[in-house]
JSON list of C-alpha atoms in Angstrom, two decimals:
[
{"chain": "X", "resi": 7, "resn": "MET", "atom": "CA", "xyz": [110.94, 107.36, 149.66]},
{"chain": "X", "resi": 8, "resn": "ASN", "atom": "CA", "xyz": [109.40, 106.63, 153.04]},
{"chain": "X", "resi": 9, "resn": "ARG", "atom": "CA", "xyz": [110.09, 103.49, 155.08]},
{"chain": "X", "resi": 10, "resn": "ARG", "atom": "CA", "xyz": [106.93, 101.68, 153.91]},
{"chain": "X", "resi": 11, "resn": "GLN", "atom": "CA", "xyz": [107.75, 102.27, 150.21]},
{"chain": "X", "resi": 12, "resn": "PHE", "atom": "CA", "xyz": [111.34, 101.16, 150.80]},
{"chain": "X", "resi": 13, "resn": "LEU", "atom": "CA", "xyz": [110.23, 97.92, 152.48]},
{"chain": "X", "resi": 14, "resn": "THR", "atom": "CA", "xyz": [107.64, 97.24, 149.78]},
{"chain": "X", "resi": 15, "resn": "ALA", "atom": "CA", "xyz": [110.25, 97.77, 147.06]},
{"chain": "X", "resi": 16, "resn": "GLY", "atom": "CA", "xyz": [112.63, 95.44, 148.90]},
{"chain": "X", "resi": 17, "resn": "VAL", "atom": "CA", "xyz": [110.00, 92.69, 149.19]},
{"chain": "X", "resi": 18, "resn": "LEU", "atom": "CA", "xyz": [109.10, 92.99, 145.50]},
{"chain": "X", "resi": 19, "resn": "LEU", "atom": "CA", "xyz": [112.75, 92.85, 144.47]},
{"chain": "X", "resi": 20, "resn": "GLY", "atom": "CA", "xyz": [113.27, 89.81, 146.70]},
{"chain": "X", "resi": 21, "resn": "GLU", "atom": "CA", "xyz": [110.29, 88.03, 145.14]},
{"chain": "X", "resi": 22, "resn": "LEU", "atom": "CA", "xyz": [111.64, 88.71, 141.66]},
{"chain": "X", "resi": 23, "resn": "LEU", "atom": "CA", "xyz": [115.09, 87.46, 142.56]},
{"chain": "X", "resi": 24, "resn": "CYS", "atom": "CA", "xyz": [113.78, 84.35, 144.29]},
{"chain": "X", "resi": 25, "resn": "GLY", "atom": "CA", "xyz": [110.85, 83.67, 141.97]},
{"chain": "X", "resi": 26, "resn": "GLY", "atom": "CA", "xyz": [112.56, 83.93, 138.62]},
{"chain": "X", "resi": 27, "resn": "CYS", "atom": "CA", "xyz": [113.78, 86.45, 136.11]},
{"chain": "X", "resi": 28, "resn": "LEU", "atom": "CA", "xyz": [111.83, 89.45, 135.00]},
{"chain": "X", "resi": 29, "resn": "SER", "atom": "CA", "xyz": [111.69, 89.70, 131.22]},
{"chain": "X", "resi": 30, "resn": "ILE", "atom": "CA", "xyz": [110.16, 92.05, 128.69]},
{"chain": "X", "resi": 31, "resn": "SER", "atom": "CA", "xyz": [108.88, 91.90, 125.12]},
{"chain": "X", "resi": 32, "resn": "PRO", "atom": "CA", "xyz": [107.60, 88.33, 124.96]},
{"chain": "X", "resi": 33, "resn": "THR", "atom": "CA", "xyz": [107.68, 86.77, 121.49]},
{"chain": "X", "resi": 34, "resn": "ILE", "atom": "CA", "xyz": [105.53, 83.87, 120.40]},
{"chain": "X", "resi": 35, "resn": "LYS", "atom": "CA", "xyz": [106.37, 81.30, 117.73]},
{"chain": "X", "resi": 36, "resn": "ALA", "atom": "CA", "xyz": [103.67, 78.91, 116.58]},
{"chain": "X", "resi": 37, "resn": "PRO", "atom": "CA", "xyz": [104.74, 77.67, 113.13]},
{"chain": "X", "resi": 38, "resn": "THR", "atom": "CA", "xyz": [101.45, 75.99, 112.19]},
{"chain": "X", "resi": 39, "resn": "LEU", "atom": "CA", "xyz": [99.06, 78.64, 113.57]},
{"chain": "X", "resi": 40, "resn": "SER", "atom": "CA", "xyz": [97.98, 79.76, 110.08]},
{"chain": "X", "resi": 41, "resn": "GLU", "atom": "CA", "xyz": [96.83, 76.18, 109.32]},
{"chain": "X", "resi": 42, "resn": "SER", "atom": "CA", "xyz": [94.78, 75.79, 112.51]},
{"chain": "X", "resi": 43, "resn": "ARG", "atom": "CA", "xyz": [91.04, 75.12, 112.49]},
{"chain": "X", "resi": 44, "resn": "VAL", "atom": "CA", "xyz": [90.79, 76.02, 116.21]},
{"chain": "X", "resi": 45, "resn": "PHE", "atom": "CA", "xyz": [93.35, 78.73, 116.99]},
{"chain": "X", "resi": 46, "resn": "LYS", "atom": "CA", "xyz": [93.17, 82.09, 115.23]},
{"chain": "X", "resi": 47, "resn": "SER", "atom": "CA", "xyz": [95.82, 84.15, 117.05]},
{"chain": "X", "resi": 48, "resn": "LEU", "atom": "CA", "xyz": [98.31, 84.21, 119.93]},
{"chain": "X", "resi": 49, "resn": "LYS", "atom": "CA", "xyz": [99.33, 87.60, 121.35]},
{"chain": "X", "resi": 50, "resn": "PRO", "atom": "CA", "xyz": [101.09, 88.66, 124.56]},
{"chain": "X", "resi": 51, "resn": "ALA", "atom": "CA", "xyz": [98.52, 89.94, 127.06]},
{"chain": "X", "resi": 52, "resn": "GLU", "atom": "CA", "xyz": [101.28, 91.73, 129.02]},
{"chain": "X", "resi": 53, "resn": "SER", "atom": "CA", "xyz": [104.56, 93.35, 127.99]},
{"chain": "X", "resi": 54, "resn": "TRP", "atom": "CA", "xyz": [106.52, 91.53, 130.71]},
{"chain": "X", "resi": 55, "resn": "THR", "atom": "CA", "xyz": [106.97, 87.94, 131.88]},
{"chain": "X", "resi": 56, "resn": "THR", "atom": "CA", "xyz": [108.57, 85.97, 134.68]},
{"chain": "X", "resi": 57, "resn": "GLN", "atom": "CA", "xyz": [108.77, 82.18, 134.39]},
{"chain": "X", "resi": 58, "resn": "HIS", "atom": "CA", "xyz": [105.47, 82.25, 132.54]},
{"chain": "X", "resi": 59, "resn": "ALA", "atom": "CA", "xyz": [103.80, 84.53, 130.03]},
{"chain": "X", "resi": 60, "resn": "THR", "atom": "CA", "xyz": [100.16, 85.54, 129.86]},
{"chain": "X", "resi": 61, "resn": "ILE", "atom": "CA", "xyz": [98.95, 85.07, 126.30]},
{"chain": "X", "resi": 62, "resn": "SER", "atom": "CA", "xyz": [95.68, 86.07, 124.66]},
{"chain": "X", "resi": 63, "resn": "ILE", "atom": "CA", "xyz": [94.42, 83.09, 122.62]},
{"chain": "X", "resi": 64, "resn": "GLY", "atom": "CA", "xyz": [92.05, 83.89, 119.76]},
{"chain": "X", "resi": 65, "resn": "LEU", "atom": "CA", "xyz": [89.74, 81.10, 118.64]},
{"chain": "X", "resi": 66, "resn": "THR", "atom": "CA", "xyz": [88.11, 80.61, 115.26]},
{"chain": "X", "resi": 67, "resn": "GLN", "atom": "CA", "xyz": [84.32, 80.89, 115.00]},
{"chain": "X", "resi": 68, "resn": "ALA", "atom": "CA", "xyz": [84.13, 77.14, 114.36]},
{"chain": "X", "resi": 69, "resn": "ALA", "atom": "CA", "xyz": [86.25, 76.19, 117.40]},
{"chain": "X", "resi": 70, "resn": "THR", "atom": "CA", "xyz": [83.54, 76.22, 120.06]},
{"chain": "X", "resi": 71, "resn": "THR", "atom": "CA", "xyz": [80.58, 75.72, 117.74]},
{"chain": "X", "resi": 72, "resn": "SER", "atom": "CA", "xyz": [80.94, 73.11, 114.98]},
{"chain": "X", "resi": 73, "resn": "LEU", "atom": "CA", "xyz": [84.21, 71.64, 116.35]},
{"chain": "X", "resi": 74, "resn": "GLY", "atom": "CA", "xyz": [82.81, 71.49, 119.89]},
{"chain": "X", "resi": 75, "resn": "VAL", "atom": "CA", "xyz": [85.93, 72.66, 121.75]},
{"chain": "X", "resi": 76, "resn": "ARG", "atom": "CA", "xyz": [85.23, 72.84, 125.48]},
{"chain": "X", "resi": 77, "resn": "GLU", "atom": "CA", "xyz": [88.70, 72.96, 127.07]},
{"chain": "X", "resi": 78, "resn": "LEU", "atom": "CA", "xyz": [92.14, 74.35, 126.28]},
{"chain": "X", "resi": 79, "resn": "THR", "atom": "CA", "xyz": [95.27, 72.99, 127.94]},
{"chain": "X", "resi": 80, "resn": "VAL", "atom": "CA", "xyz": [98.92, 73.99, 127.79]},
{"chain": "X", "resi": 81, "resn": "ILE", "atom": "CA", "xyz": [101.21, 70.99, 128.17]},
{"chain": "X", "resi": 82, "resn": "GLN", "atom": "CA", "xyz": [104.93, 71.33, 128.86]},
{"chain": "X", "resi": 83, "resn": "SER", "atom": "CA", "xyz": [107.44, 69.41, 126.76]},
{"chain": "X", "resi": 84, "resn": "SER", "atom": "CA", "xyz": [107.91, 67.09, 129.77]},
{"chain": "X", "resi": 85, "resn": "GLY", "atom": "CA", "xyz": [104.27, 66.04, 129.34]},
{"chain": "X", "resi": 86, "resn": "SER", "atom": "CA", "xyz": [102.85, 67.68, 132.46]},
{"chain": "X", "resi": 87, "resn": "ASP", "atom": "CA", "xyz": [99.87, 70.04, 132.33]},
{"chain": "X", "resi": 88, "resn": "TYR", "atom": "CA", "xyz": [100.85, 73.68, 132.79]},
{"chain": "X", "resi": 89, "resn": "TRP", "atom": "CA", "xyz": [97.52, 75.50, 132.45]},
{"chain": "X", "resi": 90, "resn": "SER", "atom": "CA", "xyz": [93.96, 74.54, 131.60]},
{"chain": "X", "resi": 91, "resn": "GLU", "atom": "CA", "xyz": [90.72, 76.47, 131.09]},
{"chain": "X", "resi": 92, "resn": "PRO", "atom": "CA", "xyz": [87.19, 75.51, 130.05]},
{"chain": "X", "resi": 93, "resn": "VAL", "atom": "CA", "xyz": [85.61, 77.43, 127.16]},
{"chain": "X", "resi": 94, "resn": "LYS", "atom": "CA", "xyz": [81.95, 78.00, 126.39]},
{"chain": "X", "resi": 95, "resn": "ALA", "atom": "CA", "xyz": [80.05, 77.60, 123.15]},
{"chain": "X", "resi": 96, "resn": "GLY", "atom": "CA", "xyz": [80.54, 80.74, 121.05]},
{"chain": "X", "resi": 97, "resn": "GLN", "atom": "CA", "xyz": [83.59, 81.95, 123.01]},
{"chain": "X", "resi": 98, "resn": "THR", "atom": "CA", "xyz": [86.27, 83.37, 120.70]},
{"chain": "X", "resi": 99, "resn": "SER", "atom": "CA", "xyz": [89.06, 84.33, 123.11]},
{"chain": "X", "resi": 100, "resn": "VAL", "atom": "CA", "xyz": [90.66, 83.27, 126.36]},
{"chain": "X", "resi": 101, "resn": "THR", "atom": "CA", "xyz": [93.77, 84.29, 128.29]},
{"chain": "X", "resi": 102, "resn": "GLY", "atom": "CA", "xyz": [96.23, 81.53, 129.10]},
{"chain": "X", "resi": 103, "resn": "SER", "atom": "CA", "xyz": [99.56, 80.94, 130.79]},
{"chain": "X", "resi": 104, "resn": "PHE", "atom": "CA", "xyz": [102.58, 79.55, 128.92]},
{"chain": "X", "resi": 105, "resn": "PRO", "atom": "CA", "xyz": [106.06, 78.59, 130.15]},
{"chain": "X", "resi": 106, "resn": "VAL", "atom": "CA", "xyz": [108.84, 80.89, 128.91]},
{"chain": "X", "resi": 107, "resn": "GLY", "atom": "CA", "xyz": [111.91, 79.50, 127.20]},
{"chain": "X", "resi": 108, "resn": "GLU", "atom": "CA", "xyz": [110.63, 76.03, 126.40]},
{"chain": "X", "resi": 109, "resn": "THR", "atom": "CA", "xyz": [108.39, 74.28, 123.91]},
{"chain": "X", "resi": 110, "resn": "ALA", "atom": "CA", "xyz": [104.79, 73.83, 124.99]},
{"chain": "X", "resi": 111, "resn": "PHE", "atom": "CA", "xyz": [101.72, 72.36, 123.33]},
{"chain": "X", "resi": 112, "resn": "LEU", "atom": "CA", "xyz": [98.38, 74.17, 123.26]},
{"chain": "X", "resi": 113, "resn": "THR", "atom": "CA", "xyz": [95.67, 71.54, 122.97]},
{"chain": "X", "resi": 114, "resn": "ALA", "atom": "CA", "xyz": [91.93, 71.67, 122.43]},
{"chain": "X", "resi": 115, "resn": "THR", "atom": "CA", "xyz": [89.51, 68.96, 123.51]},
{"chain": "X", "resi": 116, "resn": "ASP", "atom": "CA", "xyz": [85.77, 68.66, 122.92]},
{"chain": "X", "resi": 117, "resn": "TYR", "atom": "CA", "xyz": [82.79, 68.01, 125.22]},
{"chain": "X", "resi": 118, "resn": "ASP", "atom": "CA", "xyz": [83.56, 64.26, 125.17]},
{"chain": "X", "resi": 119, "resn": "ASP", "atom": "CA", "xyz": [87.16, 65.00, 126.21]},
{"chain": "X", "resi": 120, "resn": "LYS", "atom": "CA", "xyz": [88.33, 63.91, 122.74]},
{"chain": "X", "resi": 121, "resn": "PHE", "atom": "CA", "xyz": [91.37, 65.54, 121.18]},
{"chain": "X", "resi": 122, "resn": "VAL", "atom": "CA", "xyz": [90.54, 68.19, 118.53]},
{"chain": "X", "resi": 123, "resn": "GLU", "atom": "CA", "xyz": [93.87, 69.90, 117.80]},
{"chain": "X", "resi": 124, "resn": "ARG", "atom": "CA", "xyz": [97.39, 70.53, 119.10]},
{"chain": "X", "resi": 125, "resn": "LEU", "atom": "CA", "xyz": [99.57, 73.56, 118.40]},
{"chain": "X", "resi": 126, "resn": "THR", "atom": "CA", "xyz": [103.30, 73.76, 119.18]},
{"chain": "X", "resi": 127, "resn": "VAL", "atom": "CA", "xyz": [104.14, 77.08, 120.86]},
{"chain": "X", "resi": 128, "resn": "ASN", "atom": "CA", "xyz": [107.43, 78.66, 121.95]},
{"chain": "X", "resi": 129, "resn": "VAL", "atom": "CA", "xyz": [107.45, 81.82, 124.08]},
{"chain": "X", "resi": 130, "resn": "ASP", "atom": "CA", "xyz": [110.69, 83.72, 124.61]},
{"chain": "X", "resi": 131, "resn": "SER", "atom": "CA", "xyz": [111.49, 87.15, 126.03]},
{"chain": "X", "resi": 132, "resn": "LYS", "atom": "CA", "xyz": [114.39, 89.49, 126.80]},
{"chain": "X", "resi": 133, "resn": "SER", "atom": "CA", "xyz": [115.68, 89.10, 130.36]},
{"chain": "X", "resi": 134, "resn": "ILE", "atom": "CA", "xyz": [116.29, 92.29, 132.33]},
{"chain": "X", "resi": 135, "resn": "ILE", "atom": "CA", "xyz": [116.82, 90.82, 135.82]}
]
């Protein structure tokens, strides 16, 4: 390992130690997902996480067409917004960010900013650092 690689590795390790734990194998629990009119699936987009997990959100065909969903938001249990993303008519997937180790709410609102649906989501993972 040359000096540059050693310093880079040290910086990355420092960021991990200061920025949160590195975890693997994120698991997603969304008990009412099968009943949803908006959300079709939730799958980890990456095999690792830190303080947040990147999740692929599948939408039903009706979500952005007949239901008029135009924005998705992840809200922490404290009530503060964690992540938000606009969606276009006909869009059936989006990648979002969820907090790890706490309950969050994935919400969908329509073009009038009216509430369409809310899904309770828990993301956990196995800590390695």
